[in-house]
Each structure stands twice: as C-alpha cells, then as structure tokens.
Short mmCIF file of C-alpha atoms in Angstrom, two decimals:
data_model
loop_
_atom_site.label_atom_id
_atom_site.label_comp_id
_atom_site.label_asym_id
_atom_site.label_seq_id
_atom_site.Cartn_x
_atom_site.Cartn_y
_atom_site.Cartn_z
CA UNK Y 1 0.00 0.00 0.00
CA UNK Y 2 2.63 2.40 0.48
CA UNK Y 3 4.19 1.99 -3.54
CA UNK Y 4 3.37 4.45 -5.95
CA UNK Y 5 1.82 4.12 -8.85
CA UNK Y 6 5.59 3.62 -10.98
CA UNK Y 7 6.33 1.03 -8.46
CA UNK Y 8 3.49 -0.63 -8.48
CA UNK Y 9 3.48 -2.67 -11.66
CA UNK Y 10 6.98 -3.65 -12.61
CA UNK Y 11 7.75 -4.30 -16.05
CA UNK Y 12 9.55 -7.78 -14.80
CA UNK Y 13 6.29 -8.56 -13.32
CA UNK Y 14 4.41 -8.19 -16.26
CA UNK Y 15 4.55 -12.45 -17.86
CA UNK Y 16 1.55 -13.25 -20.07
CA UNK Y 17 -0.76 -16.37 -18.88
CA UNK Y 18 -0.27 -18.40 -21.91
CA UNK Y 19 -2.45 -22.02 -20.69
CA UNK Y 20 -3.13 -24.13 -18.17
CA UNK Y 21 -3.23 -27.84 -18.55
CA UNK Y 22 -5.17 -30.14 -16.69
CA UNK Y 23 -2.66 -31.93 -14.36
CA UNK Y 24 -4.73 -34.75 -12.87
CA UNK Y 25 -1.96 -37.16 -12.35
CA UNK Y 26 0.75 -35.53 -10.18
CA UNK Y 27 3.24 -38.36 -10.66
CA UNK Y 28 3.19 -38.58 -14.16
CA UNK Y 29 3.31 -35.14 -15.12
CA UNK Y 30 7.34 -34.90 -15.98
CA UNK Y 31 8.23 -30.94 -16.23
CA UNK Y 32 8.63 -29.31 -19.78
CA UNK Y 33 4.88 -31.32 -20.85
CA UNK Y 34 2.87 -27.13 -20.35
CA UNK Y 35 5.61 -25.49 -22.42
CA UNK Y 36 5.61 -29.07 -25.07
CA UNK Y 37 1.58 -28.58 -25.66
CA UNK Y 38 2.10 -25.08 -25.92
CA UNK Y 39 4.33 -25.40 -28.32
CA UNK Y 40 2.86 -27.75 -30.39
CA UNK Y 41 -0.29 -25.41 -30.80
CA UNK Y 42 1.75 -22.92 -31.96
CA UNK Y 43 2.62 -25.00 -34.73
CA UNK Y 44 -0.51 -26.72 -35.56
CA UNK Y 45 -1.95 -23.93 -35.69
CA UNK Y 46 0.28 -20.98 -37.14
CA UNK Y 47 3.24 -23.15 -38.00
CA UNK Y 48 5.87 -21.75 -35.89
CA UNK Y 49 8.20 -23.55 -34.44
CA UNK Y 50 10.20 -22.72 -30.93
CA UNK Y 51 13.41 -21.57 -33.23
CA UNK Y 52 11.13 -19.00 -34.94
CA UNK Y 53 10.61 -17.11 -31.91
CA UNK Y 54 14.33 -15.74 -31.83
CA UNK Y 55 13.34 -13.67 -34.67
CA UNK Y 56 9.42 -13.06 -34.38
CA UNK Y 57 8.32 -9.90 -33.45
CA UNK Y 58 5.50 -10.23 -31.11
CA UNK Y 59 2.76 -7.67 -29.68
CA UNK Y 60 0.26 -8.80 -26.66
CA UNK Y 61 -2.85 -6.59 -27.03
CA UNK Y 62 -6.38 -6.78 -25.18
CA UNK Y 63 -8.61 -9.65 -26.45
CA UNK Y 64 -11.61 -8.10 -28.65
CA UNK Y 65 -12.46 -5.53 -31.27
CA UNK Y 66 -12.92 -1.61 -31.15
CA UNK Y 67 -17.32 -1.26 -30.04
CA UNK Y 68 -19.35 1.76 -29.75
CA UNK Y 69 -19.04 3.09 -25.84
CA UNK Y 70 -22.75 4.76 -24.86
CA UNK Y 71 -26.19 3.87 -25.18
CA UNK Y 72 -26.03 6.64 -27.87
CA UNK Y 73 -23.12 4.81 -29.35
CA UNK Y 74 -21.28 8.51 -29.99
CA UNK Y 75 -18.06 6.85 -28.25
CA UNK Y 76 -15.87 4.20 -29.86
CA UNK Y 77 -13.72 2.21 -26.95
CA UNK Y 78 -10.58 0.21 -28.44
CA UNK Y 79 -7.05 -0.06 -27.75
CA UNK Y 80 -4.15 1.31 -29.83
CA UNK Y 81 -6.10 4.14 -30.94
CA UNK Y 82 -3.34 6.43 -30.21
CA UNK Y 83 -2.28 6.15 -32.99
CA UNK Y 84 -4.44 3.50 -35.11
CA UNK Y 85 -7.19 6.27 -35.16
CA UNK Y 86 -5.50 9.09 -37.27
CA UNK Y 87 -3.33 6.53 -38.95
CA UNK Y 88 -6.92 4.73 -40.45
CA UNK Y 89 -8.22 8.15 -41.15
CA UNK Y 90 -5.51 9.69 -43.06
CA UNK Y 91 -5.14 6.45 -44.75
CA UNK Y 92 -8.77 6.43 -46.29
CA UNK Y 93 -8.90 10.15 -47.16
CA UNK Y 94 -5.69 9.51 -49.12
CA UNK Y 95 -7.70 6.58 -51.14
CA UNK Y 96 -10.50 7.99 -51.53
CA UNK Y 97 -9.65 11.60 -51.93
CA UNK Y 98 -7.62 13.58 -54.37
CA UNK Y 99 -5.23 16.57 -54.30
CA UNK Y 100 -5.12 19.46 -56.70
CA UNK Y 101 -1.88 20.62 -58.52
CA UNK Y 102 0.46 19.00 -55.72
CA UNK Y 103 1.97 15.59 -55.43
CA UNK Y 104 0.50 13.15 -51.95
CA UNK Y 105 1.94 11.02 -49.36
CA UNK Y 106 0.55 9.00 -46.59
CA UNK Y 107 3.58 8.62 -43.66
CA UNK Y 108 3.08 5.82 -41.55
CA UNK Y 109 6.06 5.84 -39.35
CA UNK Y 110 6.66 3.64 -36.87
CA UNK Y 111 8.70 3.93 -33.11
CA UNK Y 112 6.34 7.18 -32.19
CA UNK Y 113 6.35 6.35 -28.65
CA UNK Y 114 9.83 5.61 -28.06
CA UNK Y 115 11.56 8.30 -30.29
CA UNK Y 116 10.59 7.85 -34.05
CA UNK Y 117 13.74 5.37 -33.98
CA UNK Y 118 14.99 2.65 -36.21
CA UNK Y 119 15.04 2.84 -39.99
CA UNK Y 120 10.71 2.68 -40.01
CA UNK Y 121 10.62 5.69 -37.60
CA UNK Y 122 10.17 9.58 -38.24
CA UNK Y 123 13.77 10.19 -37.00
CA UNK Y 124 15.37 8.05 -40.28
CA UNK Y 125 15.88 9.29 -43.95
CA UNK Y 126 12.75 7.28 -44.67
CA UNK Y 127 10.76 10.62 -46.47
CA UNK Y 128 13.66 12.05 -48.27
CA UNK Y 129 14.63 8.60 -49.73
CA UNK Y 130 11.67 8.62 -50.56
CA UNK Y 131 11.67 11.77 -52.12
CA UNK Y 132 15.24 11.21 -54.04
CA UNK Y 133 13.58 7.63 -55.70
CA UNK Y 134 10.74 10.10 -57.18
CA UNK Y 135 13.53 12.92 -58.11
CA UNK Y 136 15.73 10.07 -59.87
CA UNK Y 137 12.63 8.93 -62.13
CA UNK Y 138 12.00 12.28 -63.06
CA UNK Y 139 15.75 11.76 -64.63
CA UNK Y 140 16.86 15.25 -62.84
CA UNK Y 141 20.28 15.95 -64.23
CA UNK Y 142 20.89 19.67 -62.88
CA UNK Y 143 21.61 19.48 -59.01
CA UNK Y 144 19.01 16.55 -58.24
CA UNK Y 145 19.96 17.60 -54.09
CA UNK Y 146 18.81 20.68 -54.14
CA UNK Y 147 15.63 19.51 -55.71
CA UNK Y 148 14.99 17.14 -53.36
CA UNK Y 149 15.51 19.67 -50.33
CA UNK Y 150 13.55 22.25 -52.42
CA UNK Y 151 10.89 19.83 -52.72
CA UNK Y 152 10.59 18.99 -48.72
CA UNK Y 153 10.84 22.34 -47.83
CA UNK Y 154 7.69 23.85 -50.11
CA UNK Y 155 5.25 20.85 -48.73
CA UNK Y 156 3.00 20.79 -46.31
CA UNK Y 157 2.22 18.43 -43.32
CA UNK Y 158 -0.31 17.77 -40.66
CA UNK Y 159 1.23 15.22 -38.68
CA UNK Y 160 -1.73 13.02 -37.12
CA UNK Y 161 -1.18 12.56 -33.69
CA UNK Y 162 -4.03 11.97 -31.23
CA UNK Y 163 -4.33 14.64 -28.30
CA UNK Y 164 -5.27 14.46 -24.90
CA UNK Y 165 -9.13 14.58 -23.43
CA UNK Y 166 -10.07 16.70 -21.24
CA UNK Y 167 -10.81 14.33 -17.83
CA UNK Y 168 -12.70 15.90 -15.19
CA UNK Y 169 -11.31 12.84 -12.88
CA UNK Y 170 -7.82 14.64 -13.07
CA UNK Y 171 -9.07 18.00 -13.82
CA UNK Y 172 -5.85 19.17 -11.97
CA UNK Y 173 -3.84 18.08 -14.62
CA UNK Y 174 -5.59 20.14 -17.70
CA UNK Y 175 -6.61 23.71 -18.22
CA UNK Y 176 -10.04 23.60 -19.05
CA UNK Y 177 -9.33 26.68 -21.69
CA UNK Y 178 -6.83 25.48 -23.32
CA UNK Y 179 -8.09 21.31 -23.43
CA UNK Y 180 -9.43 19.70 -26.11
CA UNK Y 181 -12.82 17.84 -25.40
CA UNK Y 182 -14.28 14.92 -27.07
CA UNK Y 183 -17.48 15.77 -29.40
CA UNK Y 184 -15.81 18.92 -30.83
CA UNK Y 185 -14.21 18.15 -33.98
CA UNK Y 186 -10.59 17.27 -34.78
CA UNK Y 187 -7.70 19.15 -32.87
CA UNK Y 188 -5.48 21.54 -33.98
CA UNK Y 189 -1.52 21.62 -31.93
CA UNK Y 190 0.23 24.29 -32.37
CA UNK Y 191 3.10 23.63 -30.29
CA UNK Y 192 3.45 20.33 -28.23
CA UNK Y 193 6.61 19.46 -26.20
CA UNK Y 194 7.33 18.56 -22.25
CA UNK Y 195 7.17 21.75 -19.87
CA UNK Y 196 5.64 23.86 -22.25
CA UNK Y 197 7.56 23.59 -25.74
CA UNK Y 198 10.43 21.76 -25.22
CA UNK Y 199 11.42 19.06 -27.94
CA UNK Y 200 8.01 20.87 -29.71
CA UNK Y 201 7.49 21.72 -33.52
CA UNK Y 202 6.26 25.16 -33.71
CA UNK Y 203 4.18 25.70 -36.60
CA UNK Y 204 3.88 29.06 -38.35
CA UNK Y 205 0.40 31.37 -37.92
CA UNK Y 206 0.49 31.20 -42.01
CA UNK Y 207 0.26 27.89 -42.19
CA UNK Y 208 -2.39 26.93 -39.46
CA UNK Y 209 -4.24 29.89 -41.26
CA UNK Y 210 -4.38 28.53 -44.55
CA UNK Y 211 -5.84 25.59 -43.29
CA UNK Y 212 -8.31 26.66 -41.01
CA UNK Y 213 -9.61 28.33 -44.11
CA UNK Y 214 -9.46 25.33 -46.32
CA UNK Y 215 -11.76 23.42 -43.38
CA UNK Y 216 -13.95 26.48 -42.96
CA UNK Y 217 -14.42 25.81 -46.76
CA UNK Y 218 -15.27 22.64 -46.12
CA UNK Y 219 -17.69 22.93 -43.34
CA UNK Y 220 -15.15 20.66 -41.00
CA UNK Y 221 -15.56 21.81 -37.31
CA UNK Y 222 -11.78 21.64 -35.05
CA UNK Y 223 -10.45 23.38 -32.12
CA UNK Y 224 -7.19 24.57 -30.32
CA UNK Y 225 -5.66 22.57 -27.58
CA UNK Y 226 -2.40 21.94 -25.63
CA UNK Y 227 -1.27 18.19 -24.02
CA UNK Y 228 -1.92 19.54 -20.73
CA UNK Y 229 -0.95 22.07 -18.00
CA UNK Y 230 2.64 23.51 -19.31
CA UNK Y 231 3.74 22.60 -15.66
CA UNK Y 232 2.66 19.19 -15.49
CA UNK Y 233 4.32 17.77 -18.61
CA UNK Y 234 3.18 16.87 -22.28
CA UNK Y 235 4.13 14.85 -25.16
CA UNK Y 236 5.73 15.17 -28.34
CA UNK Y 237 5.13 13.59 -32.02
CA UNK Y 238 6.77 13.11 -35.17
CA UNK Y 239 6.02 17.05 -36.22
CA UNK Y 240 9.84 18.69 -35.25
CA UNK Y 241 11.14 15.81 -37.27
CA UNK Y 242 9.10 17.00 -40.20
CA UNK Y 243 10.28 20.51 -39.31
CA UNK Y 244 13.85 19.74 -39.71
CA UNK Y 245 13.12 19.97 -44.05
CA UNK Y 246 12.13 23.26 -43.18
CA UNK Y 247 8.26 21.99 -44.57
CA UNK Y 248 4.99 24.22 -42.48
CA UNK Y 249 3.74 21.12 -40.18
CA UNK Y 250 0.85 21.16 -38.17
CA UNK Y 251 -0.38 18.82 -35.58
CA UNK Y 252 -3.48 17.46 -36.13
CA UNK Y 253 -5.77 14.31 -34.76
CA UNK Y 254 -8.18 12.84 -32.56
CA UNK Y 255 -8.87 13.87 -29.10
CA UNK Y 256 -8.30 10.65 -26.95
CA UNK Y 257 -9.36 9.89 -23.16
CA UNK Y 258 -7.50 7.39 -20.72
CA UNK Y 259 -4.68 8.02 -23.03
CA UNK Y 260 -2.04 5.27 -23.27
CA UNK Y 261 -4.81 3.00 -21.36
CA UNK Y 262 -5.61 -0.82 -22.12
CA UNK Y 263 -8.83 0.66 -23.88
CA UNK Y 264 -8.93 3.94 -25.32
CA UNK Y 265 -11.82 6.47 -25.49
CA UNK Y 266 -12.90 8.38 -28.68
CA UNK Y 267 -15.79 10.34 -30.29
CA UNK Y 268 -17.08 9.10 -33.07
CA UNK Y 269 -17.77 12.29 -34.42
CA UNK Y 270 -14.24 13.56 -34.04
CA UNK Y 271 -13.30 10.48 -36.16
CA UNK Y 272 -15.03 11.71 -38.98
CA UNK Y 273 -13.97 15.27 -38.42
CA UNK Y 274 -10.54 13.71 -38.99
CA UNK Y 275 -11.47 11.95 -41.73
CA UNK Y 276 -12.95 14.87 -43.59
CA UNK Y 277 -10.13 17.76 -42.64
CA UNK Y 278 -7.88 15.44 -43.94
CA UNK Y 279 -9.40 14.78 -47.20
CA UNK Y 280 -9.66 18.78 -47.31
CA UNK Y 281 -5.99 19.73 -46.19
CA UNK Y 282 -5.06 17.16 -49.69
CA UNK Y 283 -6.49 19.42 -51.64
CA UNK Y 284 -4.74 22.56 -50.02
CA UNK Y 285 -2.89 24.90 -52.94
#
C-alpha cells in the first residue's frame, strides 16, 4: 500500500498467462509437458516452431475488437487508438480523396512512442529517400539535391497525432481553456513538447491559417488545444522531425481519453472530423 503508482506494476512482473493444462496425475506429469503442448499449438496452428521465436516480433494486445461506448453509441472504446485512429483516417482520405496541382503522401512511421527510432521511424531518412527515388525517375540531371531539399521544404504536413481529453477525474492536470474535449471536432496543436515547448514543432500562424480556411471551406468543425498544464508535462510527435526539411507542419488528430490506457476512449464524431479535414488539407494549394 505504500508503492506508488511507478512502483506498483513492474515491467519484470508483467509475464503473459499463456495455458493451463489439466494436471490430474501428479506423478506422471514430468516438467517441460505445459511449455511441449504449448508449443505444439503454436505449430498446428500458425506453423511456428520454438526456433522461430528468436526472430518473431510479437505484440500482446487486449482480447476483442474496437465497439461503440454509450447507449447513444457517440463513443468508440478500443485499444491502440493512439495512434491507429488518425493513422486509419488519413489512410482512407488519401484513397478515396484527391489533391489538386500537388503531389500526396501517406507517412506511416513507426517507433512514435519511443523516439521515431529505427530505420521505419520519423527520425530516419525514410521521407527524403523517398523523395530522391521520385527525383531520380524524373531523370533530374541539374543538381538533383537541391531539388529534393527544395521539394521537402515547399510541402505541407499535418502530422496526425491523437491529443489528450479533457478528464474531469484529473481535472488538476488540464486547463479547461486550453483542453481539447471529445465531441468537438478534430484538434489543432500548435506547439506540443514537455514543460511547455520543449522538444516541440512550432508551426507558423500562415500555415495553421491557410488551413483553417481550407476546413472552414469545407464545413469541418476543429479546435485549439495543448497536451496539458505547461507545468505538469506533455508529449511530443513526429512534427519537429518533419520541421527539420524546413516543410509548415501542423499537428493534427483525434482527441483521446484514458490516453495510453488498455482501452482507449474516442468520439465518433471527431473520427469523422478527422477523416474529412484530412481529405480537405489534400487538396490545399
């Protein structure tokens, strides 16, 4: 009783419940039989075999699909929504959208929660490889690097990154004017960043103005938010990373509650909000 909360659960402590076999006969049950049955499912089933788990990458995730929350059903509950909601939603306005006089990508970069690392993350030359693969079949022959950098620089970004809900269970940790609440339409970042901006992406007034107009256009609702109080803490995502090309980013997403929890909270109207501002920012001159 006297742990915190950090102390509480420790990550050692933390072994997945995998089966338990009947054991009926004490004396003949030799050790090794649990983990031999286990195994054998495994490959029966998905055929892997105990060697391939040196090199599988493995995930344990709550058991069951994303429902409607609410006996209005205006919530959706699921885990991994942070990001899985804005990643979905940019992903369909991409297909089924279309952009006007500019070229489109869809980022989905991976390693957001522990640094954009690795050569899938934000924080590799993943985008400007990219970009130099499109440059070389466009046969460039007259300083193909400055293209490239040229090109980075003049696009635009929203980088889709879910933002905090307002909780009114830790309303000490928020300030309720500057919180983003679910029901209101997708959320616009300026700045995020621990202790105010720090580590943040800042973007330009320009920028965020052009596409408020573009959703005004569109009929889209949003509104302004920060992570939290400045002197509680924060959060950053993939937008300073974006930044570094010199490009106008903006962050943009979903307004989440129980962040980071088994099951995640979100309105179903701010998922197609986000759907719809980003089938609008595609088509932003």
């Amino acid at each position: 009783m006297k742990k915190t909360a950090s102390e509480f659960i420790e990550a050692e402590k933390l072994d997945a419940v995998l089966a338990c076999y009947p054991n009926p006969d004490q004396d003949k049950y030799t050790a090794g039989e649990g983990k031999k049955k286990v195994l054998k499912f495994f490959e029966d089933k998905y055929g892997i075999k105990e060697d391939d788990f040196s090199s599988a990458e493995l995930e344990l995730v709550p058991a069951g699909r994303a429902r409607y929350l609410g006996f209005d059903k205006t919530l959706v509950l699921g885990y991994g929504q942070d990001d899985r909601v804005c990643a979905y939603t940019s992903l369909i306005a991409m297909v089924e959208g279309s952009s006007e006089g500019r070229t489109s990508c869809c980022i989905l970069a991976d390693k957001e929660e522990i640094g954009s690392t690795g050569a899938t993350g934000m924080n590799s030359h993943l985008l400007d490889n990219a970009v130099a693969e499109v440059v070389a079949r466009l046969n460039v022959k007259d300083n193909p690097e400055l293209v490239i950098r040229r090109a980075l620089a003049n696009s635009y970004m929203l980088s889709s990154d879910v933002n905090t809900a307002y909780d009114p269970l830790n309303a000490n940790l928020y300030d309720s004017d500057n919180s983003s609440f679910l029901g209101r339409g997708v959320v616009f970042n300026k700045y995020t960043g621990s202790r105010g901006k720090s580590g943040a992406s800042d973007a330009n007034p320009e920028f965020i103005a052009k596409v408020r107009a573009k959703l005004y256009e569109n009929d889209v609702k949003f509104q302004n938010a920060e992570l939290a109080k400045v002197d509680v803490g924060g959060g950053g995502t993939i937008a300073h990373y974006a930044a570094e090309y010199g490009m106008s980013v903006l962050d943009c997403g979903v307004s989440v509650l129980s962040m980071h929890a088994p099951w995640e909270i979100t309105s179903a109207y701010d998922i197609e909000q986000a759907y719809l501002c980003y089938k609008a920012f595609l088509t932003l001159a």
